[in-house]
XYZ file of C-alpha atoms in Angstrom:
430
model
C -45.490 -21.390 8.290
C -41.721 -20.992 7.961
C -39.154 -18.604 9.308
C -35.772 -17.710 7.869
C -33.226 -20.528 8.458
C -30.956 -20.150 11.486
C -27.269 -20.985 11.541
C -25.841 -23.271 14.212
C -23.792 -20.421 15.643
C -26.795 -18.109 15.914
C -28.901 -20.880 17.445
C -26.205 -21.436 20.072
C -26.222 -17.741 20.912
C -30.047 -17.642 20.933
C -29.880 -14.460 18.839
C -33.426 -14.485 17.515
C -33.152 -10.915 16.261
C -30.819 -11.826 13.410
C -32.999 -14.775 12.573
C -36.302 -12.918 12.466
C -35.601 -9.314 11.423
C -35.656 -10.156 7.699
C -39.260 -11.244 8.195
C -40.345 -7.786 9.441
C -40.296 -5.300 6.575
C -41.251 -2.292 8.700
C -38.070 -2.599 10.738
C -35.930 -2.076 7.640
C -36.288 1.691 7.465
C -34.901 4.910 8.834
C -36.528 7.544 11.027
C -35.157 11.081 11.305
C -32.176 9.923 9.193
C -31.337 7.122 11.649
C -31.979 3.366 11.502
C -35.312 2.639 13.191
C -35.194 1.198 16.687
C -38.674 0.008 17.690
C -39.126 -0.488 21.447
C -42.871 -0.080 21.808
C -43.902 -3.713 21.530
C -46.067 -3.602 24.677
C -48.315 -1.102 22.866
C -48.416 -3.071 19.601
C -46.180 -5.608 17.893
C -44.840 -5.392 14.391
C -46.050 -7.850 11.745
C -43.949 -10.431 9.873
C -44.350 -10.803 6.138
C -46.056 -14.164 6.719
C -48.971 -12.340 8.388
C -49.076 -9.634 5.737
C -49.025 -12.303 3.010
C -51.897 -14.189 4.670
C -54.046 -11.033 4.712
C -53.270 -10.228 1.089
C -53.942 -13.819 -0.017
C -57.344 -13.868 1.702
C -58.513 -10.638 0.077
C -56.979 -11.560 -3.302
C -58.197 -15.166 -3.512
C -60.810 -16.115 -0.899
C -62.775 -13.016 0.208
C -66.381 -13.942 1.064
C -68.669 -13.928 4.073
C -68.508 -16.954 6.353
C -71.176 -19.417 7.497
C -73.733 -17.977 5.073
C -73.107 -19.232 1.579
C -73.154 -22.459 -0.393
C -70.673 -21.186 -2.979
C -67.003 -22.098 -3.115
C -65.585 -18.799 -1.938
C -67.775 -18.815 1.162
C -66.720 -22.371 1.912
C -63.063 -21.409 1.593
C -63.452 -18.382 3.816
C -65.393 -20.386 6.412
C -62.775 -23.130 6.447
C -59.934 -20.624 6.913
C -61.835 -18.722 9.620
C -62.687 -21.820 11.651
C -59.182 -23.157 11.134
C -57.938 -19.918 12.697
C -60.124 -20.583 15.728
C -58.596 -24.056 16.072
C -55.130 -22.511 15.846
C -55.897 -20.153 18.754
C -57.306 -23.056 20.762
C -54.086 -25.048 20.314
C -51.950 -22.004 21.118
C -53.504 -21.501 24.573
C -54.115 -25.159 25.357
C -57.918 -25.049 25.179
C -59.866 -28.290 25.421
C -61.506 -27.597 22.050
C -62.168 -24.786 19.584
C -65.688 -24.182 20.959
C -63.998 -22.533 23.911
C -62.553 -19.750 21.720
C -64.713 -16.694 21.077
C -63.391 -14.098 18.652
C -63.776 -10.445 19.646
C -62.548 -7.075 18.380
C -59.844 -6.995 21.062
C -59.150 -8.090 24.631
C -61.126 -5.129 25.993
C -64.266 -6.401 24.299
C -63.546 -9.930 25.548
C -63.442 -8.662 29.134
C -66.654 -6.703 28.576
C -68.245 -9.868 27.211
C -67.648 -11.624 30.508
C -68.801 -8.569 32.416
C -72.114 -8.281 30.577
C -72.786 -11.966 29.887
C -71.733 -13.413 33.252
C -71.357 -10.683 35.884
C -74.722 -9.015 35.280
C -76.455 -12.343 35.959
C -74.335 -13.329 38.970
C -73.273 -10.262 40.945
C -75.635 -8.886 43.586
C -75.370 -6.186 46.284
C -72.593 -6.930 48.731
C -70.706 -9.327 46.448
C -67.030 -8.497 46.001
C -64.815 -8.329 42.923
C -61.050 -8.438 43.550
C -58.807 -6.608 41.086
C -55.312 -5.094 41.471
C -53.954 -1.542 41.330
C -51.702 -2.534 38.435
C -54.554 -3.377 36.068
C -54.908 -1.864 32.583
C -57.978 0.351 32.353
C -59.637 -2.361 30.246
C -59.664 -4.610 33.341
C -60.883 -1.863 35.668
C -63.583 0.118 33.919
C -65.866 -2.832 32.949
C -65.985 -3.956 36.566
C -66.699 -0.408 37.726
C -69.698 -0.396 35.429
C -70.829 -3.793 36.688
C -70.399 -2.706 40.324
C -72.546 0.360 39.685
C -75.290 -1.797 38.136
C -75.200 -4.655 40.621
C -74.218 -3.084 43.914
C -71.089 -5.232 44.116
C -67.984 -3.904 45.875
C -64.573 -3.578 44.238
C -61.430 -4.519 46.156
C -57.902 -3.818 44.917
C -54.719 -5.718 45.658
C -51.662 -3.541 46.269
C -48.095 -4.000 45.108
C -44.904 -4.721 47.042
C -41.911 -2.415 47.283
C -40.304 -4.509 44.508
C -43.216 -3.779 42.162
C -44.918 -7.162 42.304
C -48.443 -8.159 43.236
C -48.811 -8.281 47.046
C -50.011 -11.873 47.399
C -50.334 -11.531 51.182
C -52.685 -8.601 50.651
C -54.629 -10.670 48.136
C -55.098 -13.433 50.696
C -56.432 -10.851 53.139
C -59.000 -9.598 50.643
C -60.382 -13.042 49.789
C -63.499 -14.038 51.705
C -66.861 -15.750 51.329
C -68.275 -12.688 49.568
C -65.639 -12.792 46.774
C -67.384 -13.712 43.533
C -64.762 -12.784 40.929
C -61.011 -12.233 40.760
C -59.709 -10.530 37.611
C -56.036 -9.718 37.154
C -53.278 -9.220 34.598
C -50.948 -12.128 33.899
C -48.028 -9.816 33.081
C -48.103 -6.106 33.889
C -47.724 -3.780 30.919
C -46.077 -1.166 33.182
C -44.249 -3.064 35.936
C -43.362 -6.047 33.795
C -43.965 -8.393 36.723
C -45.267 -11.885 36.008
C -48.089 -12.609 38.436
C -48.458 -16.139 39.896
C -51.614 -16.910 37.955
C -52.017 -20.559 38.957
C -51.488 -19.769 42.643
C -53.931 -16.848 42.612
C -56.518 -18.909 40.727
C -56.284 -21.770 43.212
C -56.785 -19.426 46.163
C -59.733 -17.711 44.470
C -61.393 -21.018 43.652
C -60.887 -21.986 47.280
C -63.520 -19.394 48.294
C -65.772 -20.194 45.326
C -64.807 -17.224 43.153
C -64.468 -17.217 39.381
C -61.179 -16.055 37.803
C -60.430 -14.036 34.650
C -56.852 -13.475 33.514
C -55.765 -10.700 31.140
C -53.056 -12.357 29.060
C -52.304 -9.626 26.523
C -48.716 -9.025 27.617
C -47.853 -12.655 28.398
C -49.004 -14.577 25.340
C -46.344 -13.482 22.840
C -43.416 -13.947 25.230
C -43.861 -17.349 26.876
C -45.905 -20.551 26.550
C -49.382 -20.309 28.156
C -51.620 -23.258 28.994
C -55.006 -22.096 30.242
C -55.952 -25.523 31.550
C -52.760 -25.694 33.580
C -53.421 -22.222 34.994
C -56.854 -23.404 36.084
C -58.603 -20.072 35.459
C -62.140 -19.707 34.121
C -61.560 -17.127 31.397
C -58.413 -15.867 29.609
C -58.284 -13.011 27.119
C -55.756 -12.049 24.440
C -55.279 -9.459 21.716
C -54.042 -10.179 18.184
C -52.080 -7.004 17.589
C -49.753 -7.810 20.515
C -49.109 -11.288 19.082
C -47.608 -10.150 15.775
C -51.149 -10.304 14.339
C -53.514 -7.693 12.910
C -55.408 -5.070 14.839
C -59.166 -5.514 15.264
C -59.031 -9.117 16.499
C -58.895 -10.554 19.981
C -60.288 -13.582 21.731
C -61.841 -14.926 24.862
C -61.079 -18.402 26.100
C -63.656 -19.728 28.537
C -64.501 -23.072 30.075
C -67.127 -24.666 27.881
C -69.633 -25.216 30.696
C -69.381 -21.551 31.719
C -69.797 -20.282 28.179
C -72.818 -22.547 27.670
C -74.490 -21.016 30.735
C -73.717 -17.410 29.782
C -76.243 -15.267 27.885
C -75.187 -13.507 24.617
C -73.447 -10.148 24.893
C -74.520 -8.739 21.507
C -77.532 -9.591 19.369
C -77.983 -9.785 15.602
C -77.052 -12.013 12.720
C -74.756 -15.040 13.046
C -75.453 -15.575 16.746
C -78.985 -16.928 16.337
C -80.563 -20.320 15.670
C -84.234 -19.337 15.095
C -85.638 -15.813 14.952
C -89.307 -15.050 15.475
C -90.921 -11.652 15.778
C -91.154 -11.873 19.558
C -88.183 -14.059 20.506
C -85.106 -15.862 19.279
C -82.943 -18.811 20.168
C -79.163 -18.793 20.137
C -76.592 -20.528 17.988
C -74.235 -23.131 19.448
C -70.904 -22.199 20.947
C -68.951 -20.190 20.170
C -71.156 -18.475 17.610
C -73.760 -17.208 20.059
C -71.195 -14.634 21.198
C -70.149 -13.493 17.689
C -72.938 -11.296 16.374
C -72.625 -9.886 12.845
C -69.971 -10.417 10.217
C -66.758 -11.280 12.068
C -63.235 -10.038 11.440
C -62.487 -12.815 8.951
C -59.219 -11.566 7.466
C -57.992 -10.534 10.895
C -58.655 -13.967 12.338
C -56.751 -15.594 9.468
C -53.896 -13.131 10.004
C -53.882 -13.937 13.704
C -53.571 -17.629 12.941
C -50.587 -16.910 10.683
C -48.997 -14.925 13.511
C -49.475 -17.731 15.999
C -48.059 -20.259 13.520
C -45.036 -17.978 13.186
C -44.481 -17.768 16.936
C -44.884 -21.519 17.370
C -42.459 -22.241 14.539
C -39.947 -19.915 16.118
C -40.463 -21.472 19.548
C -41.957 -19.670 22.523
C -39.322 -21.127 24.829
C -36.594 -19.704 22.595
C -38.400 -16.366 22.469
C -38.546 -16.230 26.253
C -34.876 -17.177 26.617
C -33.672 -14.520 24.160
C -35.864 -11.857 25.727
C -34.500 -12.721 29.165
C -31.026 -11.848 27.862
C -32.297 -8.635 26.340
C -34.115 -7.637 29.524
C -31.064 -8.124 31.699
C -28.950 -6.041 29.343
C -31.654 -3.343 29.237
C -31.722 -3.126 33.048
C -27.946 -3.076 33.272
C -27.664 -0.157 30.840
C -30.552 1.856 32.227
C -29.527 1.397 35.865
C -26.159 2.948 35.037
C -27.821 6.294 34.253
C -27.746 8.713 37.189
C -31.165 9.549 38.619
C -33.040 6.877 36.635
C -35.618 4.769 38.516
C -37.117 1.608 37.007
C -40.510 0.519 38.311
C -41.005 -3.220 38.663
C -38.927 -6.199 39.734
C -35.284 -6.555 38.727
C -34.750 -9.510 36.367
C -32.208 -10.908 38.833
C -35.030 -11.181 41.375
C -37.757 -12.236 38.936
C -36.084 -13.814 35.888
C -39.450 -14.539 34.238
C -40.540 -10.893 34.270
C -41.559 -9.161 31.055
C -39.136 -7.688 28.535
C -39.831 -4.048 29.315
C -38.709 -1.230 31.605
C -40.874 1.679 32.748
C -38.779 4.464 34.221
C -38.442 8.049 35.288
C -35.319 10.208 35.229
C -34.728 13.031 37.666
C -34.892 16.383 35.872
C -36.534 15.037 32.711
C -40.222 14.525 31.903
C -41.159 11.253 30.240
C -42.755 12.954 27.229
C -39.626 15.068 26.619
C -37.436 11.973 26.888
C -39.586 10.098 24.348
C -39.604 13.068 21.942
C -35.809 13.421 22.011
C -35.369 9.686 21.486
C -37.779 9.829 18.551
C -35.579 12.501 16.983
C -32.821 9.911 17.085
C -35.002 7.233 15.445
C -35.876 5.372 18.661
C -39.551 4.631 19.377
C -40.546 4.220 23.029
C -43.759 5.071 24.844
C -44.412 7.780 27.444
C -47.440 8.514 29.625
C -49.485 6.382 31.982
C -49.800 3.324 29.690
C -53.526 3.029 30.537
C -52.601 2.411 34.183
C -53.482 5.700 35.871
C -54.270 4.142 39.299
C -50.906 2.368 39.277
C -49.072 5.593 38.484
C -50.845 7.286 41.388
C -49.774 4.432 43.644
C -46.194 4.925 42.397
C -46.612 8.691 42.979
C -45.579 9.616 39.460
C -47.637 11.267 36.732
C -45.963 9.507 33.820
C -43.221 7.059 32.974
C -41.156 6.335 29.875
C -41.347 2.710 28.755
C -39.000 0.730 26.539
C -40.637 -2.609 25.669
C -38.764 -5.280 23.741
C -39.442 -8.218 21.507
C -37.398 -11.042 19.999
C -36.586 -8.779 17.071
C -34.587 -6.374 19.218
C -30.795 -6.544 19.503
C -28.217 -5.859 22.174
C -26.822 -3.101 19.950
C -30.196 -1.378 19.898
C -30.285 -1.397 23.693
C -26.801 0.154 23.728
C -28.002 2.828 21.308
C -31.064 3.515 23.481
C -28.878 3.940 26.562
C -26.469 6.260 24.757
C -29.226 8.443 23.272
C -31.112 8.457 26.563
C -28.052 9.704 28.447
C -27.630 12.478 25.882
C -31.297 13.400 26.080
C -31.255 13.512 29.856
C -28.121 15.677 29.909
C -29.709 18.133 27.465
C -33.000 18.294 29.444
C -31.194 18.842 32.725
C -29.058 21.544 31.172
C -32.147 23.323 29.882
C -33.843 23.097 33.288
C -30.923 24.733 35.162
C -31.534 28.369 36.171
C -29.456 30.928 34.251
C -26.343 32.292 35.929
C -26.655 35.803 37.389
């Protein structure tokens, strides 16, 4: 996988946007008569031509079902599919490819752990520790498991700076804690949680640990073995890959001991009328025809990110994030939720904010009319928004394809939108 060559001057400036934008055809268009500015990467990433080409090539040249055929096309498809699994394993630092289970998305991966592990291990009185900043996908499955098992849910709060309250987490841990599940990087606050530290403390009381890595994986190197957690989940569409593909990484011994989540073809060894036996890892968790093209596309996306350099991505996005905060904080009445990059330099490249006198949805609509795409709402974190005592926030989320000039344009158009909304909200003169 190759990316467009980078000049020495650009490399010195770490301007990855000018290097990579030619690879993203969608970004080369206008919206509402204005050049497109895409700042909704936390919701979904855009796809480089290398990923699009990989999808087209598979369907044009290799399309066949995997693991089931002796013919050449099936062999090609199987080789590409399993090669994609190995690529994911390398990307997250897994011990081997058997530890990677493909899923439809990260939500399904979390549910897999909930139904395949939690149902067999949680009992009345056991405790599951989550946090108030979790995405709904890391809250609702555990609510369902608690209802079935009688387990109790505990929730870690946040500090005044918008970070996980580690002291509160320590207070919640006890001998009844069976599972700790938390987000690596918050999709709303942008805070990077101390995953290795939290994992070590949880293991100290005998609890298992699941980490939601959706927002972290495309922005910084991640090594699951170094983190020490038991499960780690990711989603392809936030990694410059296709929709409809995610993955679960799990420790091999844990996956071996877990029962299948879904039943059907592919995940079996022997089927009799009354009973069946399961396939080896990881196939016992992948019932039915998998998302073959999507897995191949995901592998192409990961190859692209690795070729670009995750350390370089992180460094460029740190510069973008600081500039974003500087410009937004200059707007009167604007509040950003989450740690300042000066206080947490490794935080995520996003800013969720409110502006006095302007609703988030109105702000997003006016920015859209100027060709700027941001998100507004609760970002699938309703409990967090209640804790922040706001109903909705606007969120600008960046990637390595964004430029300093785009941030300047966002700030300018945002100031104009806010001025207009405040003017409209003023009572008429008598």
